[in-house]
Short mmCIF file of C-alpha atoms and ligand atoms in Angstrom, two decimals:
data_model
loop_
_atom_site.label_atom_id
_atom_site.label_comp_id
_atom_site.label_asym_id
_atom_site.label_seq_id
_atom_site.Cartn_x
_atom_site.Cartn_y
_atom_site.Cartn_z
CA MET A 5 -4.43 -42.11 144.35
CA LEU A 6 -7.45 -41.40 142.19
CA ASP A 7 -8.24 -37.88 141.09
CA ILE A 8 -11.79 -38.02 142.42
CA HIS A 9 -12.75 -34.58 141.18
CA LYS A 10 -11.80 -35.54 137.66
CA ILE A 11 -13.54 -38.90 137.94
CA ARG A 12 -16.74 -37.20 139.08
CA THR A 13 -16.95 -35.41 135.75
CA ASP A 14 -17.37 -38.84 134.12
CA PHE A 15 -20.78 -39.04 135.85
CA PRO A 16 -23.08 -36.29 134.54
CA ILE A 17 -25.70 -36.77 137.25
CA LEU A 18 -23.26 -35.98 140.06
CA SER A 19 -23.05 -32.29 139.17
CA GLN A 20 -26.79 -31.91 139.59
CA LYS A 21 -28.60 -29.94 142.27
CA VAL A 22 -31.39 -31.61 144.21
CA ASN A 23 -33.80 -29.45 146.17
CA GLY A 24 -31.49 -26.54 145.43
CA LYS A 25 -28.43 -28.25 146.98
CA PRO A 26 -25.56 -30.10 145.32
CA LEU A 27 -26.51 -33.76 145.10
CA VAL A 28 -24.80 -36.03 147.63
CA TYR A 29 -25.49 -39.51 146.32
CA PHE A 30 -25.05 -42.10 149.06
CA ASP A 31 -27.51 -44.70 147.78
CA ASN A 32 -25.04 -46.72 145.74
CA GLY A 33 -26.18 -49.92 147.42
CA ALA A 34 -29.57 -49.51 145.75
CA THR A 35 -28.14 -48.54 142.39
CA SER A 36 -24.95 -46.89 141.20
CA GLN A 37 -24.66 -43.89 138.89
CA LYS A 38 -23.56 -44.32 135.27
CA PRO A 39 -20.49 -42.83 133.61
CA GLN A 40 -20.83 -41.10 130.24
CA VAL A 41 -19.18 -44.07 128.45
CA VAL A 42 -22.06 -46.30 129.54
CA ILE A 43 -24.68 -43.75 128.52
CA ASP A 44 -22.91 -43.36 125.16
CA ALA A 45 -22.75 -47.11 124.60
CA ILE A 46 -26.55 -47.26 124.84
CA SER A 47 -27.24 -44.35 122.51
CA ASN A 48 -24.52 -45.36 120.03
CA TYR A 49 -26.06 -48.78 119.71
CA TYR A 50 -29.42 -47.29 118.76
CA LYS A 51 -27.83 -44.66 116.54
CA ASP A 52 -25.45 -46.92 114.63
CA ILE A 53 -26.11 -50.66 114.77
CA ASN A 54 -29.61 -51.38 116.09
CA ALA A 55 -30.71 -54.80 114.76
CA ASN A 56 -31.75 -58.11 116.24
CA ILE A 57 -28.89 -60.44 117.05
CA HIS A 58 -27.93 -64.04 116.28
CA ARG A 59 -30.47 -64.21 113.42
CA GLY A 60 -29.82 -61.93 110.50
CA VAL A 61 -27.24 -62.38 107.79
CA HIS A 62 -27.38 -58.67 107.15
CA THR A 63 -24.53 -56.39 108.21
CA LEU A 64 -26.23 -54.55 111.05
CA SER A 65 -27.36 -57.78 112.64
CA GLN A 66 -23.81 -59.05 112.50
CA LEU A 67 -22.42 -55.85 113.99
CA ALA A 68 -24.96 -55.97 116.80
CA THR A 69 -24.22 -59.65 117.44
CA ASP A 70 -20.48 -58.99 117.51
CA ALA A 71 -20.89 -56.13 119.98
CA TYR A 72 -23.16 -58.19 122.25
CA GLU A 73 -20.84 -61.19 122.21
CA ALA A 74 -17.81 -58.94 122.76
CA SER A 75 -19.54 -57.69 125.90
CA ARG A 76 -20.03 -61.28 127.06
CA ASN A 77 -16.30 -61.90 126.54
CA THR A 78 -15.40 -58.77 128.49
CA ILE A 79 -17.50 -60.01 131.39
CA GLN A 80 -16.08 -63.51 131.08
CA ASN A 81 -12.55 -62.10 131.41
CA HIS A 82 -13.57 -59.82 134.25
CA ILE A 83 -14.86 -62.66 136.43
CA ASN A 84 -12.38 -65.19 135.02
CA ALA A 85 -14.98 -67.69 133.81
CA LYS A 86 -13.46 -70.61 131.93
CA PHE A 87 -15.84 -70.37 128.96
CA SER A 88 -17.88 -67.50 127.54
CA HIS A 89 -20.91 -69.81 127.36
CA GLU A 90 -20.86 -69.99 131.16
CA VAL A 91 -21.82 -66.30 131.16
CA ILE A 92 -25.61 -65.98 130.84
CA PHE A 93 -27.18 -62.57 130.27
CA THR A 94 -30.12 -61.98 132.61
CA SER A 95 -32.21 -58.99 133.64
CA GLY A 96 -30.49 -58.87 137.04
CA THR A 97 -29.53 -60.79 140.15
CA THR A 98 -33.14 -61.67 140.93
CA HIS A 99 -33.58 -63.25 137.50
CA GLY A 100 -30.34 -65.24 137.86
CA ILE A 101 -31.27 -66.62 141.27
CA ASN A 102 -34.76 -67.58 140.11
CA LEU A 103 -33.32 -69.31 137.06
CA VAL A 104 -31.18 -71.54 139.29
CA ALA A 105 -33.86 -72.11 141.93
CA ASN A 106 -36.33 -73.07 139.22
CA GLY A 107 -33.81 -75.52 137.73
CA PHE A 108 -33.28 -77.26 141.04
CA ALA A 109 -36.99 -78.04 141.27
CA SER A 110 -36.25 -81.01 139.03
CA ILE A 111 -33.28 -82.12 141.16
CA LEU A 112 -34.31 -81.79 144.82
CA LYS A 113 -36.28 -84.45 146.68
CA PRO A 114 -38.42 -84.22 149.84
CA GLY A 115 -36.18 -84.06 152.90
CA ASP A 116 -33.21 -82.55 151.03
CA GLU A 117 -31.88 -79.41 152.65
CA VAL A 118 -31.18 -75.93 151.30
CA LEU A 119 -29.03 -73.57 153.39
CA VAL A 120 -29.41 -69.81 153.14
CA SER A 121 -27.90 -67.27 155.49
CA ALA A 122 -29.50 -64.88 157.98
CA ILE A 123 -27.96 -61.96 156.16
CA GLU A 124 -29.63 -62.31 152.73
CA HIS A 125 -31.57 -59.92 150.52
CA HIS A 126 -35.17 -61.04 149.94
CA SER A 127 -34.13 -61.95 146.39
CA ASN A 128 -31.94 -64.67 147.82
CA ILE A 129 -34.52 -65.95 150.30
CA VAL A 130 -37.89 -66.09 148.57
CA PRO A 131 -36.89 -68.14 145.48
CA TRP A 132 -35.45 -70.83 147.80
CA GLN A 133 -38.59 -70.84 149.93
CA MET A 134 -40.62 -71.31 146.76
CA LEU A 135 -38.29 -74.12 145.68
CA CYS A 136 -38.68 -75.85 149.05
CA GLU A 137 -42.46 -75.54 148.90
CA LYS A 138 -42.46 -77.08 145.46
CA THR A 139 -40.12 -79.97 146.23
CA GLY A 140 -40.61 -80.74 149.93
CA ALA A 141 -37.00 -79.77 150.63
CA VAL A 142 -36.25 -78.04 153.94
CA LEU A 143 -34.85 -74.51 154.25
CA LYS A 144 -32.22 -74.02 156.98
CA VAL A 145 -30.69 -70.71 158.04
CA ILE A 146 -27.03 -70.03 158.81
CA PRO A 147 -27.21 -67.62 161.77
CA MET A 148 -25.28 -64.40 162.30
CA ASN A 149 -23.83 -62.66 165.35
CA GLU A 150 -24.38 -59.14 166.73
CA LYS A 151 -21.71 -57.73 164.45
CA GLY A 152 -23.52 -59.04 161.39
CA GLU A 153 -21.04 -61.84 160.69
CA LEU A 154 -22.10 -65.36 159.82
CA ILE A 155 -21.37 -67.87 162.58
CA LEU A 156 -19.24 -70.40 160.73
CA SER A 157 -19.25 -72.99 163.49
CA GLU A 158 -23.06 -73.09 163.19
CA PHE A 159 -22.76 -73.37 159.41
CA ASP A 160 -20.44 -76.37 159.86
CA LYS A 161 -23.04 -78.00 162.13
CA LEU A 162 -25.85 -77.47 159.62
CA LEU A 163 -23.99 -79.25 156.82
CA SER A 164 -24.78 -82.92 156.28
CA GLU A 165 -25.30 -85.36 153.46
CA LYS A 166 -28.86 -83.97 153.27
CA THR A 167 -27.49 -80.57 152.22
CA LYS A 168 -27.99 -80.22 148.48
CA PHE A 169 -27.75 -76.49 148.01
CA VAL A 170 -26.07 -73.59 149.82
CA THR A 171 -26.44 -69.91 149.04
CA VAL A 172 -25.01 -66.75 150.60
CA ASN A 173 -24.30 -63.27 149.44
CA HIS A 174 -20.73 -62.16 148.85
CA ILE A 175 -21.45 -58.80 150.50
CA SER A 176 -24.54 -57.90 152.53
CA ASN A 177 -26.49 -54.95 151.14
CA ALA A 178 -27.95 -54.01 154.51
CA LEU A 179 -24.81 -54.23 156.67
CA GLY A 180 -21.83 -54.26 154.32
CA THR A 181 -20.43 -57.51 155.72
CA ILE A 182 -18.03 -59.27 153.35
CA ASN A 183 -18.71 -62.96 153.86
CA PRO A 184 -15.93 -65.58 153.91
CA ILE A 185 -17.30 -67.20 150.79
CA LYS A 186 -14.23 -69.24 149.90
CA TYR A 187 -14.57 -71.12 153.19
CA ILE A 188 -18.31 -71.58 152.64
CA ILE A 189 -17.87 -72.78 149.06
CA ASP A 190 -15.21 -75.33 149.97
CA LYS A 191 -17.22 -76.64 152.92
CA ALA A 192 -20.37 -76.98 150.79
CA HIS A 193 -18.38 -78.95 148.24
CA GLU A 194 -17.07 -81.32 150.91
CA PHE A 195 -20.71 -82.38 151.23
CA ASP A 196 -21.31 -82.37 147.45
CA ALA A 197 -23.76 -79.50 147.77
CA ALA A 198 -24.03 -76.97 144.95
CA ILE A 199 -23.48 -73.34 145.87
CA LEU A 200 -24.68 -70.01 144.51
CA ILE A 201 -23.13 -66.71 145.48
CA ASP A 202 -25.30 -63.59 145.31
CA GLY A 203 -22.73 -61.08 144.09
CA ALA A 204 -25.11 -58.14 143.63
CA GLN A 205 -23.26 -55.92 146.11
CA ALA A 206 -19.81 -57.34 145.54
CA VAL A 207 -19.23 -56.48 141.88
CA SER A 208 -18.87 -52.74 142.48
CA HIS A 209 -16.33 -53.24 145.27
CA LEU A 210 -14.24 -56.19 144.19
CA LYS A 211 -13.47 -58.45 141.28
CA PRO A 212 -14.81 -61.96 141.82
CA ASN A 213 -12.65 -64.71 140.34
CA VAL A 214 -15.14 -67.51 139.81
CA GLN A 215 -12.58 -70.17 138.96
CA GLU A 216 -10.49 -69.42 142.03
CA LEU A 217 -13.62 -69.27 144.20
CA ASP A 218 -14.84 -72.50 142.59
CA CYS A 219 -18.51 -71.53 143.14
CA ASP A 220 -21.11 -73.30 141.01
CA PHE A 221 -23.12 -70.14 140.35
CA TYR A 222 -22.46 -66.44 140.80
CA ALA A 223 -25.27 -63.95 140.12
CA PHE A 224 -25.07 -60.16 139.84
CA SER A 225 -26.79 -57.07 138.44
CA GLY A 226 -25.41 -54.56 135.96
CA HIS A 227 -27.03 -51.52 137.54
CA LYS A 228 -25.09 -51.86 140.80
CA MET A 229 -21.77 -51.86 138.93
CA PHE A 230 -22.20 -48.58 137.01
CA GLY A 231 -24.03 -50.35 134.16
CA PRO A 232 -27.66 -50.11 132.98
CA THR A 233 -30.75 -51.35 134.78
CA GLY A 234 -32.35 -54.44 133.33
CA THR A 235 -29.02 -56.21 132.89
CA GLY A 236 -27.33 -58.90 134.90
CA ILE A 237 -25.20 -61.97 134.67
CA LEU A 238 -25.57 -65.48 135.89
CA TYR A 239 -22.29 -67.32 135.85
CA GLY A 240 -22.68 -71.09 136.09
CA LYS A 241 -20.23 -73.92 135.73
CA GLU A 242 -20.72 -75.57 132.37
CA ALA A 243 -21.61 -78.97 133.87
CA TRP A 244 -24.36 -77.46 136.05
CA LEU A 245 -25.77 -75.32 133.26
CA ASN A 246 -25.96 -78.38 131.04
CA LYS A 247 -27.73 -80.28 133.79
CA LEU A 248 -30.36 -77.65 134.59
CA PRO A 249 -33.51 -77.41 132.45
CA PRO A 250 -34.22 -74.16 130.56
CA TYR A 251 -36.00 -71.47 132.56
CA GLN A 252 -38.14 -69.95 129.81
CA GLY A 253 -39.17 -71.29 126.44
CA GLY A 254 -39.20 -69.21 123.29
CA GLY A 255 -37.13 -68.05 120.37
CA GLU A 256 -33.34 -68.11 120.53
CA MET A 257 -33.20 -70.95 123.09
CA ILE A 258 -34.10 -73.79 120.74
CA LYS A 259 -32.27 -76.01 118.28
CA GLU A 260 -35.32 -77.48 116.55
CA VAL A 261 -39.03 -77.11 117.18
CA SER A 262 -41.81 -79.39 116.07
CA PHE A 263 -45.14 -80.08 117.77
CA GLU A 264 -43.86 -83.52 118.76
CA LYS A 265 -40.59 -82.45 120.31
CA THR A 266 -38.34 -79.46 120.79
CA THR A 267 -34.61 -79.68 121.34
CA TYR A 268 -32.76 -76.91 123.10
CA ALA A 269 -29.94 -74.74 121.91
CA GLU A 270 -26.42 -75.00 123.27
CA LEU A 271 -25.20 -72.80 126.10
CA PRO A 272 -25.55 -69.92 126.67
CA HIS A 273 -28.59 -69.61 124.37
CA LYS A 274 -30.50 -72.33 126.20
CA PHE A 275 -31.02 -69.80 129.02
CA GLU A 276 -31.53 -66.72 126.86
CA ALA A 277 -35.02 -67.08 125.43
CA GLY A 278 -36.38 -64.22 123.36
CA THR A 279 -34.77 -61.03 122.13
CA PRO A 280 -32.42 -59.88 124.85
CA ASN A 281 -31.72 -56.42 126.19
CA ILE A 282 -29.12 -55.83 123.49
CA ALA A 283 -28.26 -52.16 123.98
CA ASP A 284 -27.93 -52.44 127.73
CA GLY A 285 -26.02 -55.72 127.52
CA ILE A 286 -23.45 -53.99 125.33
CA ALA A 287 -23.33 -51.07 127.75
CA LEU A 288 -22.67 -53.46 130.64
CA GLY A 289 -19.45 -54.42 128.88
CA ALA A 290 -18.59 -50.70 128.75
CA ALA A 291 -19.21 -50.45 132.50
CA VAL A 292 -16.84 -53.34 133.15
CA ASP A 293 -14.18 -51.70 130.97
CA TYR A 294 -14.70 -48.48 132.93
CA ILE A 295 -14.21 -50.24 136.29
CA ASN A 296 -11.01 -51.82 135.05
CA ALA A 297 -9.72 -48.51 133.71
CA ILE A 298 -10.18 -47.00 137.19
CA GLY A 299 -8.74 -50.15 138.77
CA ILE A 300 -10.31 -52.26 141.52
CA ALA A 301 -7.36 -51.64 143.87
CA ASN A 302 -7.85 -47.87 143.52
CA ILE A 303 -11.58 -48.23 144.08
CA GLN A 304 -10.97 -50.22 147.25
CA GLU A 305 -8.45 -47.76 148.60
CA GLN A 306 -10.84 -44.83 148.14
CA GLU A 307 -13.80 -46.73 149.60
CA LYS A 308 -11.80 -47.86 152.62
CA GLU A 309 -10.98 -44.24 153.42
CA LEU A 310 -14.61 -43.23 153.02
CA LEU A 311 -15.75 -46.06 155.29
CA GLU A 312 -13.25 -45.17 158.01
CA TYR A 313 -13.91 -41.46 157.80
CA GLY A 314 -17.70 -41.86 157.63
CA THR A 315 -17.75 -44.24 160.58
CA LYS A 316 -15.64 -41.93 162.71
CA ARG A 317 -17.66 -38.83 161.84
CA LEU A 318 -21.07 -40.43 162.32
CA LEU A 319 -20.09 -41.86 165.70
CA GLU A 320 -19.50 -38.29 166.90
CA ILE A 321 -23.29 -37.97 166.96
CA GLU A 322 -24.67 -38.86 170.36
CA GLY A 323 -27.23 -41.68 170.36
CA LEU A 324 -26.14 -42.91 166.93
CA LYS A 325 -25.69 -46.63 166.58
CA ILE A 326 -24.13 -48.44 163.62
CA PHE A 327 -25.55 -51.83 162.61
CA GLY A 328 -23.04 -54.07 160.89
CA THR A 329 -19.62 -53.91 162.48
CA ALA A 330 -18.01 -56.93 160.89
CA GLU A 331 -14.22 -57.13 160.71
CA ALA A 332 -14.49 -57.56 156.94
CA LYS A 333 -16.76 -54.81 155.72
CA THR A 334 -17.29 -52.69 152.63
CA SER A 335 -18.25 -49.01 152.32
CA VAL A 336 -21.78 -49.28 153.70
CA ILE A 337 -22.87 -47.67 156.96
CA SER A 338 -26.28 -48.61 158.34
CA PHE A 339 -27.29 -46.58 161.38
CA ASN A 340 -30.06 -45.31 163.61
CA ILE A 341 -30.41 -42.54 166.13
CA GLU A 342 -32.01 -43.45 169.40
CA GLY A 343 -35.68 -42.52 169.57
CA ILE A 344 -35.96 -41.28 165.97
CA HIS A 345 -37.53 -43.15 163.07
CA PRO A 346 -35.07 -43.65 160.18
CA TYR A 347 -37.67 -42.46 157.67
CA ASP A 348 -37.88 -39.04 159.33
CA ILE A 349 -34.14 -38.52 159.09
CA GLY A 350 -34.11 -39.68 155.47
CA THR A 351 -36.84 -37.18 154.60
CA ILE A 352 -35.06 -34.24 156.20
CA VAL A 353 -31.65 -34.97 154.70
CA ASP A 354 -33.25 -35.35 151.27
CA LYS A 355 -34.38 -31.74 151.54
CA LEU A 356 -30.69 -30.94 151.88
CA GLY A 357 -29.81 -32.79 148.66
CA ILE A 358 -28.61 -36.01 150.30
CA ALA A 359 -29.76 -39.38 148.97
CA VAL A 360 -29.61 -42.14 151.57
CA ARG A 361 -31.75 -45.22 151.82
CA THR A 362 -34.10 -45.75 154.75
CA GLY A 363 -36.07 -48.84 155.61
CA HIS A 364 -35.43 -52.56 155.79
CA HIS A 365 -33.29 -52.69 152.61
CA CYS A 366 -35.13 -55.82 151.38
CA ALA A 367 -33.63 -57.68 154.33
CA GLN A 368 -36.40 -57.87 156.93
CA PRO A 369 -34.90 -60.86 158.76
CA ILE A 370 -31.83 -58.73 159.59
CA MET A 371 -34.05 -55.95 160.96
CA ASN A 372 -35.98 -58.53 163.00
CA PHE A 373 -32.68 -59.81 164.39
CA PHE A 374 -31.78 -56.34 165.66
CA GLN A 375 -35.44 -55.65 166.59
CA ILE A 376 -35.57 -52.40 164.63
CA PRO A 377 -37.98 -51.25 161.89
CA GLY A 378 -35.12 -50.30 159.62
CA THR A 379 -31.99 -48.21 159.34
CA ILE A 380 -30.58 -45.25 157.49
CA ARG A 381 -28.05 -46.57 155.04
CA ALA A 382 -25.26 -44.53 153.52
CA SER A 383 -23.49 -46.59 150.87
CA PHE A 384 -20.43 -45.05 149.23
CA ALA A 385 -18.90 -45.52 145.80
CA PHE A 386 -15.40 -44.49 144.72
CA TYR A 387 -16.76 -41.22 143.30
CA ASN A 388 -17.89 -40.04 146.73
CA THR A 389 -15.80 -37.68 148.84
CA LYS A 390 -15.05 -36.87 152.47
CA GLU A 391 -16.55 -33.42 151.91
CA GLU A 392 -19.83 -35.12 151.03
CA ILE A 393 -19.62 -37.13 154.25
CA ASP A 394 -19.17 -33.87 156.17
CA VAL A 395 -22.30 -32.50 154.49
CA MET A 396 -24.24 -35.62 155.49
CA VAL A 397 -23.02 -35.55 159.10
CA GLU A 398 -24.08 -31.91 159.47
CA ALA A 399 -27.46 -32.73 157.93
CA VAL A 400 -28.02 -35.69 160.24
CA LYS A 401 -27.12 -33.50 163.24
CA ARG A 402 -29.61 -30.92 162.07
CA ALA A 403 -32.31 -33.54 161.55
CA LYS A 404 -31.65 -34.90 165.01
CA LEU A 405 -32.10 -31.45 166.55
CA MET A 406 -35.36 -30.93 164.67
CA LEU A 407 -36.76 -34.32 165.63
CA SER A 408 -35.75 -34.70 169.24
C1 PLP B 16 -29.82 -55.54 144.92
C2 PLP B 16 -29.60 -56.89 145.45
C3 PLP B 16 -30.27 -58.00 144.94
C4 PLP B 16 -31.32 -57.89 143.87
O1 PLP B 16 -30.81 -57.29 142.73
P1 PLP B 16 -31.81 -56.85 141.54
O2 PLP B 16 -30.95 -56.00 140.69
O3 PLP B 16 -32.93 -56.10 142.20
O4 PLP B 16 -32.27 -58.09 140.87
C5 PLP B 16 -29.98 -59.24 145.47
N1 PLP B 16 -29.08 -59.38 146.43
C6 PLP B 16 -28.40 -58.35 146.96
C7 PLP B 16 -27.38 -58.59 148.02
C8 PLP B 16 -28.64 -57.06 146.49
O5 PLP B 16 -27.98 -56.04 147.01
#
């Protein structure tokens, strides 16, 4: 078992008081907190080796380049990509998804079909709608059931030779559902469709193995896995990345430029135009090392306990309903209390030092499905404790009394 109280000292922010109360941070689904090693990686870069990468022959430039590329290798190993050049640094999941959607504008034809699921974040809906508008392709939606699980028999029926692209998230940010992505990937491939997995929520809870999954693309953000904001990774299979056109033009992504013709750099640089976010990219590698030092199995064990305990305690509250009750679920609890607006509860518990998310969680179609304006979402990380859950439950009870 993890020594949670010791682990919490790795995260300076967790010992803070908010509104005079000890901070209870249950908004990990929106962004996770950062351990000192990640914070240090950022400041050490600026203190010791700040220089632009891939360009200079001078020593600092080489040190910075080595550190940045070492981070890429760390991430490659973490997700088990075959080649380091299949690991593209981005500014986040949204950037990665748009890069792929933009690339498919030159591949899709009118009448082709793109499948997304009913359980997606807006980041994994809107770029595909834009792609369909541009190309005349048709967007189809894999439906979900009342528990917040995708209905696989309906997915099977939607697949046809018209299906050119499929995309689903690995874990839903709004409901916590863990989707059966291996099944979905294999089925998509039976129809020769390419598939992207939105791993934004998954990377803090599990360790995706992209070769075993056999997905064509896997996108995620650094800030949701204890790394810095403004970082992310797009994994893509080499063959697909070679096939897609560059997303942005600029420095770094070219081989040769003349006014007649420009040729593009090899992977991964073809997709990394301009000076990247060097310090934070290096710190993302530190975050991955930190996760592995804690151990994914330990993280999962702790989070499973928090999910079970939090679910049980919250359901003691009369009139409380949990949205997202999938069999396979991660440590996210989305709930409402009958007759009370989620925003009002969020505001009151904040006064008591508790950070939860309220609203539609960038997943309005899910809220429409349940016919609710939004939910209160408590999303736990391994550094959270049962005592913090007790504090939240008491606060929610108090808010309920005040509001009803
Ligand atoms: C957070 C999130 C995104 C978007 O991530 P950004 O870091 O904002 O780019 C996409 N999909 C899911 C499931 C998310 O949770």
